Amino acid sequence: MKAVFRLWAPLLLCAALLLSAGCSAVNFFSTDSLLRAPKLTGENAALQQAFESAVGKDTFLVGPLTGDYRSAYIRKDCNRDGVEEAVVFYSLQGAENTVRINLLENVAGEWRSVADLPGNGSEVYKVEFCNIDRDRDLELAVTWTVSDTKRDKTLSLYKIDLSHTEIADVLNPLASVQVYDYFVLDVDKDGQNELFYVYFDATEEKNGAYAKLLKYAEADTVLFPVSEVKFDARASSLLAVRYDYAAGTYTFFADCAAGENAYYTEVIRYEKETASLSLPVKAMFEDPLAQTRRSSLLYASDIDGDGQTEIPAERTMADSYVSNYPETESVPLRYICWLRFTEDGFDPAEQYYANDVYGYTLRLDPALGPLYIVSDYMTGEVQFRSKTILNEEGEGAEDLLFTLAPEDKGEESRPESGNAAEAVRVTVTDLGKSMNITKKLVESLIETGAARKGLER
């Protein structure tokens, strides 16, 4: 072993000296050596040769950060003629803050560059292909970010038309808009897709979260605005967006932050009668944000697998409270109620007790019977008691069914933040057992950590 060490010691010392000197002599980890385009092989070698012939060899490839396409070279049959085209994202040496797009066409087995233009960011966040006008040619949708700012994204939509002989007309920008997220859908059901997107504008003039709908104008080859709505003024940032389609109508759900430790879901609909977007919850309730407000970071999700979205909301549970709370004897206990949005408002779907301190939820299944809950702030123990016995026999009667406690309960120390305890100890009382509540039943209703409903982001 000592002989081996003596053999490698000079090399290790040399490496250490190079690293301590910033690798000025030999820069093993330079940006150039890591990002410069690797040589493609096989049939792709001709593609790379055509690309380099068009833009030069002093380039750096830029792959998308997320989505289905992660390579800087993306091959796709854009005009659906059975032959793939290639889209390449790259930066020129000395201009790394600007990513460019090069489009190459394959004609009779020969690759040639047919379009090249600058993009709208220093990174490619996501690449998708869509069909706004539903013609034969696909559109290229590129989401850009600048300096790794993932929240501030720009969506550029390009129409690909390989029938043009002029390079300037082959890859034609249709729109460039600030987005948090977007969908290409036939929202108004006229046989042509629209662009629906949400964004947050922090400028003094607008300062807020918005949803907007753009429609394609074939005559002008542009996307023009159809409708826009502003979310509740208390929305401070966007977190996630999803949509449902039922009875010929699209409904969108935008999860938002509303300050520190406060979240809610904005509901957006397309109204056929007025051909515009609407905020139906705002029209129904005096305080629309309060309808879905919660302190837990939960997202609107299809929690029951019925194909429709449910929205988490925090509610106060009658007769339930948190005991041993600092500076006061007790405070009301709140729980998570999952709601379905209907024409008449919100209908309850499922109810959960959510413990954000110890990172678990318990689904309040009807099999447990009517409950009220007492949570000990200091120890983390949560008692689930029979509401039926409370109502029939009054306070003081034996009504404890089961308890949940973190495994570290005995230490009487609360974690600084959530998701600290993955394991939850279940104890069922004799009264609970007499009401057919078993430890196995309770454990089947518990979800911990990232498995909790509505945390799939």
PDB file of N, CA and C in Angstrom, residues 154-199:
ATOM      1  N   THR A 154     -39.622  33.680 -20.939  1.00  0.00           N
ATOM      2  CA  THR A 154     -40.190  34.242 -22.164  1.00  0.00           C
ATOM      3  C   THR A 154     -40.526  33.099 -23.109  1.00  0.00           C
ATOM      4  N   LEU A 155     -41.753  33.075 -23.593  1.00  0.00           N
ATOM      5  CA  LEU A 155     -42.164  32.094 -24.586  1.00  0.00           C
ATOM      6  C   LEU A 155     -42.110  32.727 -25.968  1.00  0.00           C
ATOM      7  N   SER A 156     -41.354  32.099 -26.861  1.00  0.00           N
ATOM      8  CA  SER A 156     -41.306  32.525 -28.263  1.00  0.00           C
ATOM      9  C   SER A 156     -41.941  31.435 -29.107  1.00  0.00           C
ATOM     10  N   LEU A 157     -42.866  31.838 -29.943  1.00  0.00           N
ATOM     11  CA  LEU A 157     -43.568  30.901 -30.818  1.00  0.00           C
ATOM     12  C   LEU A 157     -43.179  31.215 -32.258  1.00  0.00           C
ATOM     13  N   TYR A 158     -42.667  30.203 -32.970  1.00  0.00           N
ATOM     14  CA  TYR A 158     -42.174  30.399 -34.336  1.00  0.00           C
ATOM     15  C   TYR A 158     -42.961  29.526 -35.300  1.00  0.00           C
ATOM     16  N   LYS A 159     -43.389  30.114 -36.392  1.00  0.00           N
ATOM     17  CA  LYS A 159     -44.041  29.351 -37.447  1.00  0.00           C
ATOM     18  C   LYS A 159     -42.969  28.828 -38.406  1.00  0.00           C
ATOM     19  N   ILE A 160     -42.987  27.527 -38.639  1.00  0.00           N
ATOM     20  CA  ILE A 160     -42.025  26.893 -39.543  1.00  0.00           C
ATOM     21  C   ILE A 160     -42.698  26.696 -40.898  1.00  0.00           C
ATOM     22  N   ASP A 161     -42.158  27.310 -41.910  1.00  0.00           N
ATOM     23  CA  ASP A 161     -42.718  27.198 -43.257  1.00  0.00           C
ATOM     24  C   ASP A 161     -41.578  26.890 -44.231  1.00  0.00           C
ATOM     25  N   LEU A 162     -41.394  25.619 -44.528  1.00  0.00           N
ATOM     26  CA  LEU A 162     -40.292  25.199 -45.390  1.00  0.00           C
ATOM     27  C   LEU A 162     -40.583  25.391 -46.872  1.00  0.00           C
ATOM     28  N   SER A 163     -41.763  25.895 -47.197  1.00  0.00           N
ATOM     29  CA  SER A 163     -42.080  26.145 -48.609  1.00  0.00           C
ATOM     30  C   SER A 163     -41.419  27.429 -49.105  1.00  0.00           C
ATOM     31  N   HIS A 164     -40.983  28.293 -48.174  1.00  0.00           N
ATOM     32  CA  HIS A 164     -40.344  29.553 -48.559  1.00  0.00           C
ATOM     33  C   HIS A 164     -38.897  29.323 -48.983  1.00  0.00           C
ATOM     34  N   THR A 165     -38.483  30.079 -49.936  1.00  0.00           N
ATOM     35  CA  THR A 165     -37.088  30.003 -50.394  1.00  0.00           C
ATOM     36  C   THR A 165     -36.219  31.035 -49.686  1.00  0.00           C
ATOM     37  N   GLU A 166     -36.840  32.093 -49.181  1.00  0.00           N
ATOM     38  CA  GLU A 166     -36.099  33.116 -48.453  1.00  0.00           C
ATOM     39  C   GLU A 166     -35.906  32.681 -47.007  1.00  0.00           C
ATOM     40  N   ILE A 167     -34.666  32.740 -46.530  1.00  0.00           N
ATOM     41  CA  ILE A 167     -34.361  32.299 -45.173  1.00  0.00           C
ATOM     42  C   ILE A 167     -35.179  33.062 -44.141  1.00  0.00           C
ATOM     43  N   ALA A 168     -35.404  34.333 -44.346  1.00  0.00           N
ATOM     44  CA  ALA A 168     -36.114  35.156 -43.368  1.00  0.00           C
ATOM     45  C   ALA A 168     -37.552  34.700 -43.155  1.00  0.00           C
ATOM     46  N   ASP A 169     -38.111  33.965 -44.102  1.00  0.00           N
ATOM     47  CA  ASP A 169     -39.508  33.560 -44.018  1.00  0.00           C
ATOM     48  C   ASP A 169     -39.697  32.116 -43.555  1.00  0.00           C
ATOM     49  N   VAL A 170     -38.613  31.371 -43.404  1.00  0.00           N
ATOM     50  CA  VAL A 170     -38.732  29.956 -43.040  1.00  0.00           C
ATOM     51  C   VAL A 170     -39.089  29.792 -41.564  1.00  0.00           C
ATOM     52  N   LEU A 171     -38.461  30.565 -40.690  1.00  0.00           N
ATOM     53  CA  LEU A 171     -38.704  30.508 -39.250  1.00  0.00           C
ATOM     54  C   LEU A 171     -39.185  31.877 -38.811  1.00  0.00           C
ATOM     55  N   ASN A 172     -40.501  32.025 -38.744  1.00  0.00           N
ATOM     56  CA  ASN A 172     -41.098  33.342 -38.562  1.00  0.00           C
ATOM     57  C   ASN A 172     -41.684  33.479 -37.159  1.00  0.00           C
ATOM     58  N   PRO A 173     -41.193  34.445 -36.355  1.00  0.00           N
ATOM     59  CA  PRO A 173     -41.743  34.633 -35.007  1.00  0.00           C
ATOM     60  C   PRO A 173     -43.213  35.047 -35.050  1.00  0.00           C
ATOM     61  N   LEU A 174     -44.052  34.303 -34.325  1.00  0.00           N
ATOM     62  CA  LEU A 174     -45.474  34.647 -34.220  1.00  0.00           C
ATOM     63  C   LEU A 174     -45.757  35.501 -32.997  1.00  0.00           C
ATOM     64  N   ALA A 175     -45.071  35.187 -31.896  1.00  0.00           N
ATOM     65  CA  ALA A 175     -45.302  35.917 -30.649  1.00  0.00           C
ATOM     66  C   ALA A 175     -44.131  35.692 -29.718  1.00  0.00           C
ATOM     67  N   SER A 176     -43.908  36.660 -28.836  1.00  0.00           N
ATOM     68  CA  SER A 176     -42.916  36.539 -27.779  1.00  0.00           C
ATOM     69  C   SER A 176     -43.515  37.188 -26.542  1.00  0.00           C
ATOM     70  N   VAL A 177     -43.836  36.363 -25.535  1.00  0.00           N
ATOM     71  CA  VAL A 177     -44.564  36.861 -24.370  1.00  0.00           C
ATOM     72  C   VAL A 177     -43.925  36.338 -23.092  1.00  0.00           C
ATOM     73  N   GLN A 178     -44.077  37.100 -22.032  1.00  0.00           N
ATOM     74  CA  GLN A 178     -43.624  36.670 -20.715  1.00  0.00           C
ATOM     75  C   GLN A 178     -44.611  35.647 -20.169  1.00  0.00           C
ATOM     76  N   VAL A 179     -44.113  34.506 -19.672  1.00  0.00           N
ATOM     77  CA  VAL A 179     -45.008  33.462 -19.179  1.00  0.00           C
ATOM     78  C   VAL A 179     -44.465  32.865 -17.886  1.00  0.00           C
ATOM     79  N   TYR A 180     -45.379  32.317 -17.109  1.00  0.00           N
ATOM     80  CA  TYR A 180     -44.997  31.360 -16.070  1.00  0.00           C
ATOM     81  C   TYR A 180     -45.226  29.955 -16.608  1.00  0.00           C
ATOM     82  N   ASP A 181     -46.380  29.771 -17.262  1.00  0.00           N
ATOM     83  CA  ASP A 181     -46.674  28.512 -17.932  1.00  0.00           C
ATOM     84  C   ASP A 181     -47.733  28.781 -18.992  1.00  0.00           C
ATOM     85  N   TYR A 182     -47.913  27.820 -19.918  1.00  0.00           N
ATOM     86  CA  TYR A 182     -48.840  28.047 -21.020  1.00  0.00           C
ATOM     87  C   TYR A 182     -49.415  26.722 -21.507  1.00  0.00           C
ATOM     88  N   PHE A 183     -50.521  26.828 -22.273  1.00  0.00           N
ATOM     89  CA  PHE A 183     -51.135  25.684 -22.938  1.00  0.00           C
ATOM     90  C   PHE A 183     -51.582  26.112 -24.322  1.00  0.00           C
ATOM     91  N   VAL A 184     -51.433  25.214 -25.295  1.00  0.00           N
ATOM     92  CA  VAL A 184     -51.963  25.430 -26.646  1.00  0.00           C
ATOM     93  C   VAL A 184     -53.185  24.539 -26.781  1.00  0.00           C
ATOM     94  N   LEU A 185     -54.369  25.154 -26.811  1.00  0.00           N
ATOM     95  CA  LEU A 185     -55.637  24.428 -26.789  1.00  0.00           C
ATOM     96  C   LEU A 185     -56.659  25.149 -27.661  1.00  0.00           C
ATOM     97  N   ASP A 186     -57.642  24.403 -28.128  1.00  0.00           N
ATOM     98  CA  ASP A 186     -58.769  25.021 -28.836  1.00  0.00           C
ATOM     99  C   ASP A 186     -59.781  25.465 -27.783  1.00  0.00           C
ATOM    100  N   VAL A 187     -59.486  26.566 -27.129  1.00  0.00           N
ATOM    101  CA  VAL A 187     -60.275  27.010 -25.987  1.00  0.00           C
ATOM    102  C   VAL A 187     -61.697  27.381 -26.386  1.00  0.00           C
ATOM    103  N   ASP A 188     -61.872  28.032 -27.539  1.00  0.00           N
ATOM    104  CA  ASP A 188     -63.209  28.475 -27.942  1.00  0.00           C
ATOM    105  C   ASP A 188     -63.913  27.487 -28.863  1.00  0.00           C
ATOM    106  N   LYS A 189     -63.280  26.312 -29.109  1.00  0.00           N
ATOM    107  CA  LYS A 189     -63.884  25.226 -29.888  1.00  0.00           C
ATOM    108  C   LYS A 189     -64.296  25.663 -31.288  1.00  0.00           C
ATOM    109  N   ASP A 190     -63.421  26.413 -31.968  1.00  0.00           N
ATOM    110  CA  ASP A 190     -63.699  26.835 -33.334  1.00  0.00           C
ATOM    111  C   ASP A 190     -62.862  26.057 -34.344  1.00  0.00           C
ATOM    112  N   GLY A 191     -62.178  25.012 -33.894  1.00  0.00           N
ATOM    113  CA  GLY A 191     -61.358  24.214 -34.779  1.00  0.00           C
ATOM    114  C   GLY A 191     -59.939  24.721 -34.943  1.00  0.00           C
ATOM    115  N   GLN A 192     -59.597  25.798 -34.245  1.00  0.00           N
ATOM    116  CA  GLN A 192     -58.252  26.365 -34.322  1.00  0.00           C
ATOM    117  C   GLN A 192     -57.734  26.584 -32.907  1.00  0.00           C
ATOM    118  N   ASN A 193     -56.485  26.220 -32.673  1.00  0.00           N
ATOM    119  CA  ASN A 193     -55.931  26.344 -31.322  1.00  0.00           C
ATOM    120  C   ASN A 193     -55.640  27.784 -30.938  1.00  0.00           C
ATOM    121  N   GLU A 194     -55.683  28.037 -29.627  1.00  0.00           N
ATOM    122  CA  GLU A 194     -55.297  29.321 -29.068  1.00  0.00           C
ATOM    123  C   GLU A 194     -54.139  29.107 -28.086  1.00  0.00           C
ATOM    124  N   LEU A 195     -53.519  30.209 -27.701  1.00  0.00           N
ATOM    125  CA  LEU A 195     -52.459  30.178 -26.700  1.00  0.00           C
ATOM    126  C   LEU A 195     -53.002  30.774 -25.407  1.00  0.00           C
ATOM    127  N   PHE A 196     -53.111  29.927 -24.381  1.00  0.00           N
ATOM    128  CA  PHE A 196     -53.503  30.387 -23.047  1.00  0.00           C
ATOM    129  C   PHE A 196     -52.254  30.379 -22.180  1.00  0.00           C
ATOM    130  N   TYR A 197     -52.024  31.463 -21.458  1.00  0.00           N
ATOM    131  CA  TYR A 197     -50.853  31.486 -20.586  1.00  0.00           C
ATOM    132  C   TYR A 197     -51.111  32.352 -19.358  1.00  0.00           C
ATOM    133  N   VAL A 198     -50.329  32.094 -18.319  1.00  0.00           N
ATOM    134  CA  VAL A 198     -50.370  32.900 -17.106  1.00  0.00           C
ATOM    135  C   VAL A 198     -48.994  33.500 -16.897  1.00  0.00           C
ATOM    136  N   TYR A 199     -48.953  34.668 -16.296  1.00  0.00           N
ATOM    137  CA  TYR A 199     -47.681  35.339 -16.058  1.00  0.00           C
ATOM    138  C   TYR A 199     -47.813  36.285 -14.883  1.00  0.00           C
TER     139      TYR A 199
END
